[in-house]
Coordinates of C-alpha atoms in Angstrom, one line a residue:
M26 CA -31.1 29.7 -6.5
F27 CA -34.7 31.1 -6.9
P28 CA -37.5 30.5 -4.4
T29 CA -40.4 28.3 -5.6
V30 CA -44.0 29.3 -5.8
R31 CA -44.6 27.1 -2.8
E32 CA -42.0 29.0 -0.7
V33 CA -43.4 32.4 -1.8
I34 CA -46.9 31.4 -0.7
A35 CA -45.5 30.5 2.7
L36 CA -43.9 34.0 3.2
D37 CA -45.6 36.2 5.9
P38 CA -46.6 39.1 3.5
V39 CA -48.5 36.6 1.4
R40 CA -50.0 34.7 4.4
I41 CA -51.5 38.0 5.5
G42 CA -53.8 37.7 2.6
A43 CA -55.1 34.3 3.6
P44 CA -53.9 32.5 0.4
R45 CA -55.8 29.6 -1.1
L46 CA -54.6 27.4 -3.9
V47 CA -57.3 27.2 -6.6
A48 CA -55.5 25.3 -9.4
G49 CA -52.1 24.2 -10.8
E50 CA -50.8 22.2 -7.8
S51 CA -48.4 20.4 -10.1
G52 CA -46.5 23.7 -10.7
L53 CA -45.9 24.7 -7.1
D54 CA -42.2 23.9 -7.3
R55 CA -41.6 26.2 -10.2
P56 CA -38.8 28.8 -9.5
V57 CA -39.8 32.4 -9.1
R58 CA -37.3 34.6 -11.0
W59 CA -39.1 37.8 -10.3
V60 CA -42.5 39.3 -9.1
H61 CA -44.5 41.5 -11.4
S62 CA -47.8 43.2 -10.6
A63 CA -50.1 44.1 -13.5
E64 CA -53.7 45.0 -14.3
V65 CA -53.7 44.8 -18.1
P66 CA -54.8 41.8 -20.1
D67 CA -51.9 41.7 -22.5
I68 CA -49.1 41.7 -19.9
A69 CA -47.7 38.4 -21.3
T70 CA -46.0 40.2 -24.1
L71 CA -43.8 42.1 -21.6
L72 CA -42.7 39.0 -19.7
R73 CA -39.8 36.6 -20.2
G74 CA -40.9 33.6 -18.1
G75 CA -40.2 32.8 -14.5
E76 CA -42.3 35.7 -13.1
L77 CA -44.9 35.5 -10.4
V78 CA -47.8 37.7 -11.5
L79 CA -49.8 39.7 -9.0
T80 CA -53.2 41.2 -10.0
T81 CA -56.5 42.4 -8.6
G82 CA -58.2 41.5 -11.9
I83 CA -59.7 45.0 -12.4
G84 CA -58.3 45.2 -15.9
L85 CA -59.0 41.7 -17.1
P86 CA -61.6 40.9 -19.8
A87 CA -65.2 40.3 -18.7
D88 CA -65.9 37.5 -21.1
D89 CA -64.9 33.9 -20.5
A90 CA -62.8 33.7 -23.8
G91 CA -60.8 36.7 -22.8
V92 CA -60.1 35.3 -19.3
R93 CA -59.1 32.0 -20.8
A94 CA -56.8 33.7 -23.3
F95 CA -55.2 35.7 -20.5
V96 CA -54.3 32.6 -18.5
N97 CA -53.1 30.7 -21.6
D98 CA -50.9 33.6 -22.6
L99 CA -49.2 33.6 -19.2
A100 CA -48.7 29.8 -19.3
E101 CA -47.2 30.0 -22.8
V102 CA -44.7 32.6 -21.9
G103 CA -43.6 30.5 -18.9
V104 CA -44.7 32.5 -15.8
S105 CA -44.3 30.7 -12.5
G106 CA -47.7 31.4 -11.1
L107 CA -50.7 33.8 -10.8
I108 CA -51.9 35.4 -7.6
V109 CA -55.3 37.2 -7.6
E110 CA -56.4 39.4 -4.8
L111 CA -60.2 39.2 -4.2
G112 CA -62.4 42.2 -3.4
R113 CA -62.1 44.6 -6.3
R114 CA -63.0 42.6 -9.4
Y115 CA -63.8 39.2 -8.0
T116 CA -65.5 38.9 -4.6
A117 CA -66.1 35.4 -3.5
S118 CA -63.6 33.6 -5.7
V119 CA -61.9 33.8 -9.1
P120 CA -64.0 32.8 -12.1
R121 CA -64.4 29.1 -12.8
V122 CA -63.1 29.5 -16.3
M123 CA -59.9 31.0 -14.9
A124 CA -59.4 28.1 -12.5
A125 CA -60.1 25.6 -15.2
A126 CA -57.7 27.2 -17.7
A127 CA -55.0 27.4 -15.0
Q128 CA -55.5 23.7 -14.0
K129 CA -55.3 22.6 -17.6
A130 CA -52.1 24.5 -18.1
G131 CA -50.5 23.4 -14.8
L132 CA -50.2 27.1 -13.8
P133 CA -50.4 27.7 -10.0
L134 CA -53.4 30.0 -9.3
V135 CA -53.7 31.4 -5.8
E136 CA -56.5 33.6 -4.3
L137 CA -55.7 36.2 -1.7
R138 CA -59.0 36.4 0.4
R139 CA -57.9 39.5 2.4
P140 CA -56.5 42.8 1.1
T141 CA -52.7 42.5 0.8
P142 CA -50.1 45.2 -0.1
F143 CA -48.5 43.9 -3.2
V144 CA -45.4 46.0 -2.5
Q145 CA -44.7 44.0 0.6
I146 CA -44.9 40.8 -1.3
T147 CA -42.6 42.1 -4.0
E148 CA -40.0 43.4 -1.5
A149 CA -40.0 40.1 0.4
V150 CA -39.6 37.9 -2.7
H151 CA -37.0 40.1 -4.3
A152 CA -35.0 40.2 -1.0
L153 CA -35.2 36.4 -1.0
I154 CA -34.0 36.2 -4.6
V155 CA -31.1 38.7 -4.0
D156 CA -30.0 36.9 -0.9
A157 CA -30.1 33.5 -2.7
Q158 CA -28.1 35.0 -5.6
L159 CA -25.5 36.3 -3.3
A160 CA -25.2 33.0 -1.4
E161 CA -25.0 31.2 -4.7
L162 CA -22.3 33.6 -5.9
R163 CA -20.3 33.0 -2.7
A164 CA -20.7 29.3 -3.0
T165 CA -19.7 29.3 -6.6
E166 CA -16.6 31.4 -5.9
Q167 CA -15.6 28.9 -3.2
I168 CA -16.1 26.0 -5.6
H169 CA -14.0 27.6 -8.3
Q170 CA -11.2 28.6 -5.8
R171 CA -11.1 25.1 -4.3
F172 CA -10.9 23.2 -7.6
T173 CA -8.4 25.7 -9.1
E174 CA -6.1 25.0 -6.1
L175 CA -6.6 21.2 -6.7
S176 CA -5.7 21.6 -10.4
V177 CA -2.6 23.6 -9.6
E178 CA -1.5 21.1 -6.9
G179 CA -2.0 18.2 -9.3
A180 CA -4.4 16.5 -6.8
E181 CA -5.1 12.8 -7.2
P182 CA -8.6 11.8 -8.2
A183 CA -9.4 10.5 -4.7
E184 CA -8.7 14.0 -3.3
V185 CA -10.8 15.7 -5.9
V186 CA -13.7 13.4 -5.2
H187 CA -13.2 13.9 -1.4
Q188 CA -13.3 17.7 -1.8
A189 CA -16.4 17.6 -4.0
A190 CA -18.2 15.4 -1.4
Q191 CA -17.1 17.8 1.4
L192 CA -18.4 20.9 -0.5
A193 CA -21.6 19.2 -1.5
G194 CA -22.3 17.3 1.7
C195 CA -23.4 14.4 -0.5
P196 CA -21.8 11.1 -1.6
V197 CA -19.7 11.4 -4.8
V198 CA -18.5 8.5 -7.0
L199 CA -16.0 8.5 -9.9
E200 CA -16.4 5.5 -12.3
N201 CA -14.9 4.5 -15.6
L202 CA -16.9 3.6 -18.7
A203 CA -17.1 0.0 -17.5
R204 CA -19.0 1.2 -14.4
Q205 CA -16.0 0.3 -12.1
V206 CA -15.4 2.7 -9.2
L207 CA -12.2 4.6 -9.4
A208 CA -12.7 6.8 -6.4
Y209 CA -15.5 7.6 -4.0
D210 CA -16.4 9.5 -0.8
A211 CA -19.5 8.4 1.1
A212 CA -19.8 11.8 2.9
G213 CA -20.5 10.2 6.2
D214 CA -22.7 7.4 4.8
R215 CA -21.8 3.8 5.0
A216 CA -19.5 2.8 2.1
E217 CA -21.0 -0.6 1.9
M218 CA -24.4 0.9 1.3
L219 CA -22.9 3.1 -1.4
L220 CA -20.8 0.6 -3.3
D221 CA -22.6 -2.7 -2.9
G222 CA -23.7 -3.9 -6.3
W223 CA -22.4 -0.7 -7.8
E224 CA -22.2 -1.8 -11.4
Q225 CA -25.9 -2.8 -11.6
H226 CA -27.0 0.3 -9.7
S227 CA -25.0 2.6 -12.0
R228 CA -26.5 1.1 -15.1
R229 CA -30.0 2.0 -13.8
V230 CA -29.0 5.7 -13.5
K231 CA -30.6 7.4 -16.6
A232 CA -29.6 11.1 -16.4
Q233 CA -30.4 13.0 -19.5
P234 CA -28.6 16.4 -19.8
S235 CA -30.9 19.4 -19.8
G236 CA -30.4 22.4 -21.9
S237 CA -27.0 22.9 -23.5
G238 CA -25.0 21.3 -20.7
R239 CA -23.7 17.8 -20.2
T240 CA -24.9 17.3 -16.7
G241 CA -28.2 15.5 -16.0
Y242 CA -30.3 14.4 -13.1
D243 CA -32.2 11.2 -12.6
P244 CA -34.9 11.8 -10.0
D245 CA -35.8 8.1 -9.8
T246 CA -32.4 7.2 -8.4
G247 CA -31.4 10.6 -7.0
W248 CA -28.1 10.8 -8.9
L249 CA -26.7 13.9 -10.6
V250 CA -24.3 12.8 -13.4
T251 CA -21.8 14.5 -15.6
P252 CA -19.3 12.9 -18.0
V253 CA -15.5 13.2 -17.3
G254 CA -13.2 13.6 -20.3
A255 CA -11.5 16.1 -22.6
R256 CA -10.9 16.6 -26.3
G257 CA -14.1 14.8 -27.2
Q258 CA -13.0 11.6 -25.4
D259 CA -14.9 10.7 -22.2
W260 CA -13.3 8.2 -20.0
G261 CA -15.6 8.2 -17.0
R262 CA -18.6 9.6 -15.1
L263 CA -18.8 11.6 -11.9
L264 CA -22.0 11.0 -9.9
L265 CA -23.4 12.9 -6.9
R266 CA -26.3 11.6 -4.9
W267 CA -28.8 14.3 -4.1
P268 CA -30.5 14.4 -1.7
A269 CA -27.7 12.6 0.1
S270 CA -30.0 10.7 2.5
G271 CA -32.6 9.8 -0.2
T272 CA -35.1 12.3 1.4
A273 CA -35.6 16.0 1.4
A274 CA -37.5 17.8 4.1
G275 CA -38.5 14.5 5.6
R276 CA -40.2 13.4 2.4
P277 CA -39.0 10.3 0.4
V278 CA -37.7 11.1 -3.0
D279 CA -40.4 9.1 -4.8
A280 CA -43.3 10.3 -2.5
P281 CA -46.0 12.6 -4.0
L282 CA -45.9 16.3 -3.4
A283 CA -48.1 17.6 -0.5
T284 CA -50.8 20.1 -1.3
A285 CA -50.2 21.9 2.1
Q286 CA -53.8 23.0 2.2
G287 CA -56.1 23.0 5.2
P288 CA -59.5 21.3 5.3
D289 CA -61.1 24.5 3.8
G290 CA -58.6 24.8 1.1
S291 CA -56.6 27.6 2.8
W292 CA -52.9 27.8 3.5
D293 CA -53.2 28.3 7.3
E294 CA -50.6 25.9 8.7
P295 CA -47.3 27.5 9.8
D296 CA -45.2 25.3 7.6
A297 CA -47.6 25.2 4.7
G298 CA -45.9 25.0 1.3
L299 CA -42.5 23.9 2.6
A300 CA -43.1 20.1 2.8
A301 CA -41.9 19.3 -0.7
P302 CA -38.4 20.1 -2.1
S303 CA -37.4 21.3 -5.5
A304 CA -37.6 18.7 -8.2
T305 CA -34.1 19.4 -9.4
P306 CA -30.7 19.8 -7.6
P307 CA -29.5 23.4 -6.8
T308 CA -27.5 25.1 -9.5
R309 CA -24.6 25.2 -7.1
L310 CA -24.3 21.4 -7.1
I311 CA -24.4 21.3 -10.9
I312 CA -21.5 23.8 -11.0
L313 CA -19.6 21.9 -8.4
L314 CA -19.9 18.6 -10.2
E315 CA -18.9 20.0 -13.5
R316 CA -16.0 21.9 -12.0
A317 CA -14.8 18.7 -10.3
A318 CA -15.1 16.8 -13.6
S319 CA -13.0 19.5 -15.3
T320 CA -10.4 19.1 -12.6
L321 CA -10.3 15.4 -13.0
A322 CA -10.1 15.7 -16.8
L323 CA -7.3 18.2 -16.6
G324 CA -5.4 16.0 -14.2
R325 CA -5.8 13.0 -16.5
L326 CA -4.3 15.1 -19.4
I327 CA -1.4 16.2 -17.3
R328 CA -0.7 12.6 -16.3
R329 CA -1.4 11.1 -19.7
D330 CA 2.0 9.5 -19.8
A331 CA 1.7 8.2 -16.3
E332 CA -0.3 5.1 -15.1
G333 CA -4.0 5.0 -15.7
L334 CA -6.4 5.6 -12.9
E335 CA -7.2 1.9 -12.5
R336 CA -3.5 1.1 -12.3
Q337 CA -3.0 3.8 -9.7
L338 CA -5.8 2.4 -7.6
H339 CA -4.3 -1.1 -8.0
G340 CA -1.0 0.3 -6.8
T341 CA -2.7 2.0 -3.8
L342 CA -4.4 -1.3 -2.8
L343 CA -1.2 -3.4 -3.2
S344 CA 0.7 -0.8 -1.1
A345 CA -2.0 -0.8 1.5
L346 CA -1.6 -4.6 1.9
L347 CA 2.1 -4.3 2.2
D348 CA 2.3 -1.4 4.6
H349 CA -1.0 -1.8 6.4
S350 CA -2.1 1.8 5.4
L351 CA -5.7 0.7 5.0
P352 CA -7.9 -1.9 6.8
V353 CA -8.1 -5.2 5.0
S354 CA -11.9 -4.8 4.8
E355 CA -11.6 -1.5 3.0
V356 CA -9.1 -3.0 0.5
A357 CA -11.6 -5.8 -0.2
L358 CA -14.4 -3.3 -0.6
R359 CA -12.5 -1.0 -3.0
A360 CA -11.2 -4.0 -5.0
A361 CA -14.8 -5.3 -5.3
A362 CA -15.9 -1.9 -6.6
L363 CA -13.3 -2.4 -9.3
G364 CA -14.8 -5.7 -10.2
I365 CA -12.0 -7.7 -8.4
Q366 CA -13.2 -10.2 -5.8
L367 CA -10.5 -10.9 -3.3
E368 CA -12.5 -12.5 -0.6
R369 CA -13.2 -16.3 -0.5
R370 CA -10.5 -16.8 -3.2
R371 CA -7.1 -18.4 -3.2
L372 CA -4.7 -15.5 -3.3
V373 CA -1.1 -15.7 -4.7
G374 CA 1.4 -12.9 -4.6
V375 CA 3.6 -12.6 -7.7
V376 CA 6.5 -10.3 -8.5
V377 CA 7.8 -9.8 -12.1
R378 CA 11.0 -8.0 -13.1
H379 CA 13.3 -7.8 -16.1
R380 CA 16.5 -9.9 -16.0
D381 CA 18.3 -7.1 -17.8
E382 CA 20.1 -5.2 -15.1
S383 CA 21.0 -2.5 -17.5
L384 CA 17.5 -1.0 -17.2
A385 CA 18.6 1.2 -14.3
A386 CA 16.0 2.3 -11.9
G387 CA 14.9 5.9 -12.2
T388 CA 16.2 6.3 -15.8
E389 CA 13.8 7.1 -18.6
A390 CA 14.4 3.7 -20.2
G391 CA 13.9 2.0 -16.9
Q392 CA 10.6 3.8 -16.3
A393 CA 9.3 3.0 -19.8
A394 CA 10.2 -0.7 -19.4
L395 CA 8.5 -0.8 -16.0
R396 CA 5.3 0.8 -17.5
D397 CA 5.4 -1.7 -20.3
L398 CA 5.8 -4.5 -17.9
A399 CA 2.8 -3.4 -15.8
D400 CA 0.7 -3.2 -18.9
A401 CA 1.9 -6.7 -19.9
A402 CA 1.0 -8.1 -16.5
S403 CA -2.5 -6.7 -16.7
Q404 CA -2.9 -8.2 -20.2
A405 CA -1.6 -11.5 -19.1
L406 CA -4.1 -11.7 -16.3
R407 CA -6.9 -11.2 -18.8
E408 CA -5.5 -13.8 -21.2
A409 CA -5.1 -16.3 -18.4
K410 CA -8.8 -15.6 -17.5
Q411 CA -7.8 -14.6 -14.0
T412 CA -8.5 -11.5 -11.9
G413 CA -6.3 -9.6 -9.5
L414 CA -4.4 -6.4 -8.7
T415 CA -1.4 -5.4 -10.7
S416 CA 1.0 -2.5 -10.4
A417 CA 4.6 -1.5 -10.0
V418 CA 5.7 -2.1 -6.4
D419 CA 9.0 -0.4 -6.7
D420 CA 11.2 1.1 -9.4
R421 CA 12.3 -2.2 -10.8
A422 CA 9.4 -4.7 -10.2
V423 CA 5.7 -5.2 -10.9
G424 CA 3.6 -6.9 -8.3
A425 CA 0.4 -8.8 -8.7
L426 CA -2.1 -10.4 -6.3
L427 CA -3.9 -13.1 -8.2
A428 CA -7.4 -14.1 -7.0
V429 CA -7.2 -17.6 -8.4
R430 CA -10.3 -19.4 -9.6
G431 CA -9.7 -23.1 -9.6
E432 CA -6.3 -24.8 -9.1
E433 CA -3.4 -22.6 -8.0
E434 CA -0.6 -24.1 -10.1
P435 CA -2.4 -24.1 -13.5
A436 CA -3.5 -20.5 -12.9
L437 CA 0.1 -19.4 -12.3
E438 CA 1.4 -21.4 -15.3
A439 CA -1.2 -19.8 -17.5
F440 CA -0.3 -16.3 -16.2
A441 CA 3.4 -16.9 -16.7
A442 CA 2.9 -18.3 -20.2
A443 CA 0.8 -15.3 -21.3
L444 CA 3.4 -12.9 -19.7
R445 CA 6.4 -14.5 -21.4
R446 CA 4.7 -14.7 -24.8
G447 CA 7.1 -12.8 -27.1
R448 CA 9.5 -12.0 -24.4
A449 CA 11.5 -15.3 -24.3
D450 CA 13.6 -15.5 -21.1
T451 CA 13.8 -11.7 -20.5
L452 CA 11.5 -11.9 -17.5
L453 CA 11.9 -13.3 -14.0
I454 CA 8.6 -14.4 -12.4
A455 CA 8.4 -15.2 -8.7
A456 CA 5.4 -16.3 -6.7
G457 CA 4.8 -16.6 -2.9
S458 CA 2.8 -19.3 -1.2
G459 CA -0.9 -19.2 -1.8
V460 CA -3.2 -18.1 1.1
D461 CA -6.9 -18.3 1.7
S462 CA -7.4 -15.0 3.4
L463 CA -6.8 -11.4 2.4
R464 CA -5.3 -10.8 5.8
E465 CA -2.5 -13.2 4.8
A466 CA -2.0 -11.7 1.4
R467 CA 0.9 -9.6 2.6
R468 CA 2.9 -12.7 3.5
S469 CA 2.5 -14.0 0.0
L470 CA 3.5 -10.7 -1.6
V471 CA 6.6 -10.3 0.6
E472 CA 7.6 -13.9 0.0
A473 CA 7.3 -13.3 -3.8
R474 CA 9.4 -10.2 -3.6
Q475 CA 12.1 -12.1 -1.6
V476 CA 12.1 -15.0 -4.0
A477 CA 12.4 -12.6 -7.0
E478 CA 15.4 -11.0 -5.3
A479 CA 17.0 -14.4 -4.7
A480 CA 16.2 -15.7 -8.1
R481 CA 18.2 -12.9 -9.8
H482 CA 21.3 -15.0 -9.0
D483 CA 19.9 -18.1 -10.7
P484 CA 20.4 -17.9 -14.4
A485 CA 18.3 -21.0 -15.0
G486 CA 15.3 -22.1 -13.1
P487 CA 11.6 -22.8 -13.6
D488 CA 9.1 -20.5 -15.4
V489 CA 7.8 -19.4 -12.0
H490 CA 10.2 -19.3 -9.1
R491 CA 8.8 -20.5 -5.8
L492 CA 10.4 -20.6 -2.4
P493 CA 11.4 -24.3 -2.8
N494 CA 13.3 -23.4 -6.0
V495 CA 15.5 -20.9 -4.2
G496 CA 19.1 -22.4 -4.2
L497 CA 22.1 -21.5 -2.1
P498 CA 22.8 -18.2 -3.9
G499 CA 19.2 -17.2 -3.4
L500 CA 19.2 -18.2 0.3
L501 CA 22.3 -16.2 0.9
H502 CA 20.8 -13.2 -0.9
L503 CA 17.8 -13.4 1.5
L504 CA 20.2 -13.4 4.4
R505 CA 22.4 -10.7 3.2
D506 CA 21.5 -8.3 5.9
E507 CA 22.2 -10.8 8.6
P508 CA 25.3 -9.6 10.7
R509 CA 26.4 -13.2 11.3
L510 CA 26.6 -13.9 7.6
Q511 CA 28.8 -10.8 7.2
T512 CA 31.0 -11.9 10.0
F513 CA 31.4 -15.4 8.4
V514 CA 32.5 -13.8 5.1
E515 CA 35.1 -11.7 6.8
R516 CA 36.4 -14.6 8.9
Q517 CA 36.7 -16.9 5.8
L518 CA 38.1 -14.4 3.2
G519 CA 39.3 -11.4 5.2
A520 CA 43.0 -12.1 5.0
L521 CA 42.8 -12.8 1.2
L522 CA 40.8 -9.6 0.6
A523 CA 43.4 -7.6 2.6
Y524 CA 46.2 -9.1 0.4
D525 CA 44.4 -8.2 -2.8
A526 CA 43.8 -4.6 -1.5
E527 CA 47.6 -4.3 -1.1
H528 CA 48.4 -6.0 -4.4
P529 CA 45.6 -5.0 -6.8
R530 CA 47.6 -6.1 -9.9
D531 CA 48.2 -9.6 -8.5
A532 CA 44.7 -10.3 -6.9
L533 CA 44.3 -13.9 -5.8
L534 CA 40.5 -13.9 -5.2
P535 CA 39.7 -14.5 -8.9
T536 CA 42.1 -17.5 -8.8
L537 CA 40.2 -19.0 -5.8
R538 CA 36.9 -18.4 -7.5
V539 CA 37.9 -20.2 -10.7
F540 CA 39.3 -23.1 -8.7
L541 CA 36.1 -23.6 -6.7
E542 CA 33.7 -23.0 -9.6
H543 CA 35.5 -25.8 -11.6
G544 CA 35.0 -28.4 -8.9
R545 CA 38.6 -28.1 -7.5
N546 CA 40.0 -29.5 -10.8
K547 CA 43.3 -27.7 -11.0
S548 CA 44.0 -28.5 -14.7
I549 CA 40.6 -27.4 -16.0
A550 CA 40.7 -24.3 -13.6
A551 CA 44.2 -23.3 -14.9
G552 CA 42.9 -23.4 -18.5
A553 CA 39.9 -21.3 -17.6
A554 CA 42.2 -18.8 -15.9
H555 CA 44.5 -18.7 -18.9
L556 CA 47.5 -19.7 -16.8
S557 CA 50.0 -22.4 -17.0
R558 CA 49.5 -25.2 -14.5
P559 CA 52.8 -24.4 -12.6
A560 CA 51.8 -20.7 -12.3
F561 CA 48.3 -21.7 -11.3
Y562 CA 49.5 -24.1 -8.7
E563 CA 51.9 -21.5 -7.3
R564 CA 49.0 -19.0 -6.9
L565 CA 46.9 -21.7 -5.0
A566 CA 49.9 -22.3 -2.7
R567 CA 50.0 -18.6 -1.9
I568 CA 46.3 -18.6 -1.1
E569 CA 46.8 -21.5 1.3
R570 CA 49.5 -19.6 3.1
I571 CA 47.6 -16.4 3.4
L572 CA 44.4 -18.1 4.6
G573 CA 46.1 -20.8 6.6
V574 CA 44.0 -23.5 5.0
D575 CA 44.4 -26.8 3.0
L576 CA 42.7 -26.5 -0.4
D577 CA 42.7 -30.3 -0.6
S578 CA 40.1 -30.4 2.1
V579 CA 36.5 -30.7 0.8
Q580 CA 35.1 -29.1 4.0
V581 CA 37.5 -26.1 3.7
C582 CA 36.7 -25.6 0.0
L583 CA 32.9 -25.8 0.8
S584 CA 33.2 -23.1 3.5
L585 CA 35.3 -20.9 1.1
H586 CA 32.8 -21.4 -1.7
V587 CA 29.8 -20.4 0.5
A588 CA 31.8 -17.4 1.7
L589 CA 32.3 -16.3 -1.9
L590 CA 28.7 -16.7 -2.7
A591 CA 27.7 -14.8 0.4
R592 CA 30.1 -12.0 -0.5
D593 CA 28.4 -11.8 -4.0
A594 CA 25.0 -11.5 -2.2
L595 CA 26.3 -8.8 0.1
R596 CA 27.7 -6.8 -2.9
G597 CA 24.4 -6.8 -4.7

């Protein structure tokens, strides 16, 4: 917010005096909070630090010890610099003892070799400070307004990070405590350059908070860092790279500061003093990063009963594969930033759901069961020593994309065993065909979903249902939206269904079902229907008349049985 000593020296009112840096080059980037002119030796007692002191020296002590004490007092109180106009007290140059003391204290000491109106310097610097403060206030107001809107809207972490990057014009990354990327915005830079080897890079960022705040800056890596969390529990870090390009004013971040002096030691070049940037990020960026972190923490608290951020990102990536909302390359990149390698791996789509159909979708019990199942799937992946994406894919099922290391079947078996542990046969697990490319992952996921739907009608079956395990009921379920199947059902059973609609108390379809399900054995079927054999035989005869078929024909009974199974598939 404040101009630096270097920037003040470059102002026209100062350049009129032909300034020359005598000592204290290391302090040129100190901020100038105010300008104060004084001619008394004990002025330090009236200062608070951050002032640029202007003097002609007429009131300074004549002895070396007094001059040395004057400089040391200014340095101790924290002034930004000292400018001495030559001509009244000192003619050719400032005393060597003054220069030596300033150099030792790292206090910038500048000579003005021509007469200069101090009031013009004061006005120019104060105008610069006021303009900077107003600009800072406007920027801060915009930051608070933007993030307040995001908090009210319940914005997702990705949107908060995106807005922070837009306001800052710098790349921003949100990571968890394991250094996995939860969200990022490269601010126009290449995402690959930002995220490649992120975990190792993140662990090299050593940003120590300054003052009483929690935000710190690591000049070696160029990252501004603040923790994200609330109620004393941090769950991540928000990082902003400043300068965004790794350079500022054309100077590499790790390059030494330029002296900006001419051959004779004077500041005569037009851009003198502007070659080196401030050593710390602007206050505006610190405020922005902390406000964004607060918004993320608040959103996390509001969604504390919802899925974790990692699960949300898993869900986003699985959805992206299913509906093509993101390029496959970006899915792979984001997954890698989470520590999940999807490229050059055998990928298998898996769908898991509860067999208990009473857990209705959308109900509180159903949602709780789905969350528990998603947690169980993630835990099962870890126990099976496999990696992959796991998340709810609809309101009844959890999907997973396994990035298999080693053989496919043993990996699936280990995952299924870990998932079923303590759950007996309450889960239905279906897997698609394994693929070798992320571009084919959608096919495996869709196949797993279809197999899971089909396997709902198979009370028995293997631990993991695959496409070859899908029986006739499952096949018919997969074909339930096929118009020709619907026509077949109507052609085979339409007349009987019409009869039952007119005689609901004497429905014959259950009798046909019992007869077919018991292998056309009339005696056993009659017992299962709790009817006498003559009564059961009479009902079968009526069915034959209504449908115009012979139930002694194996082919006729096969067609009717398929039609019944297809009707079940159509009904749900």
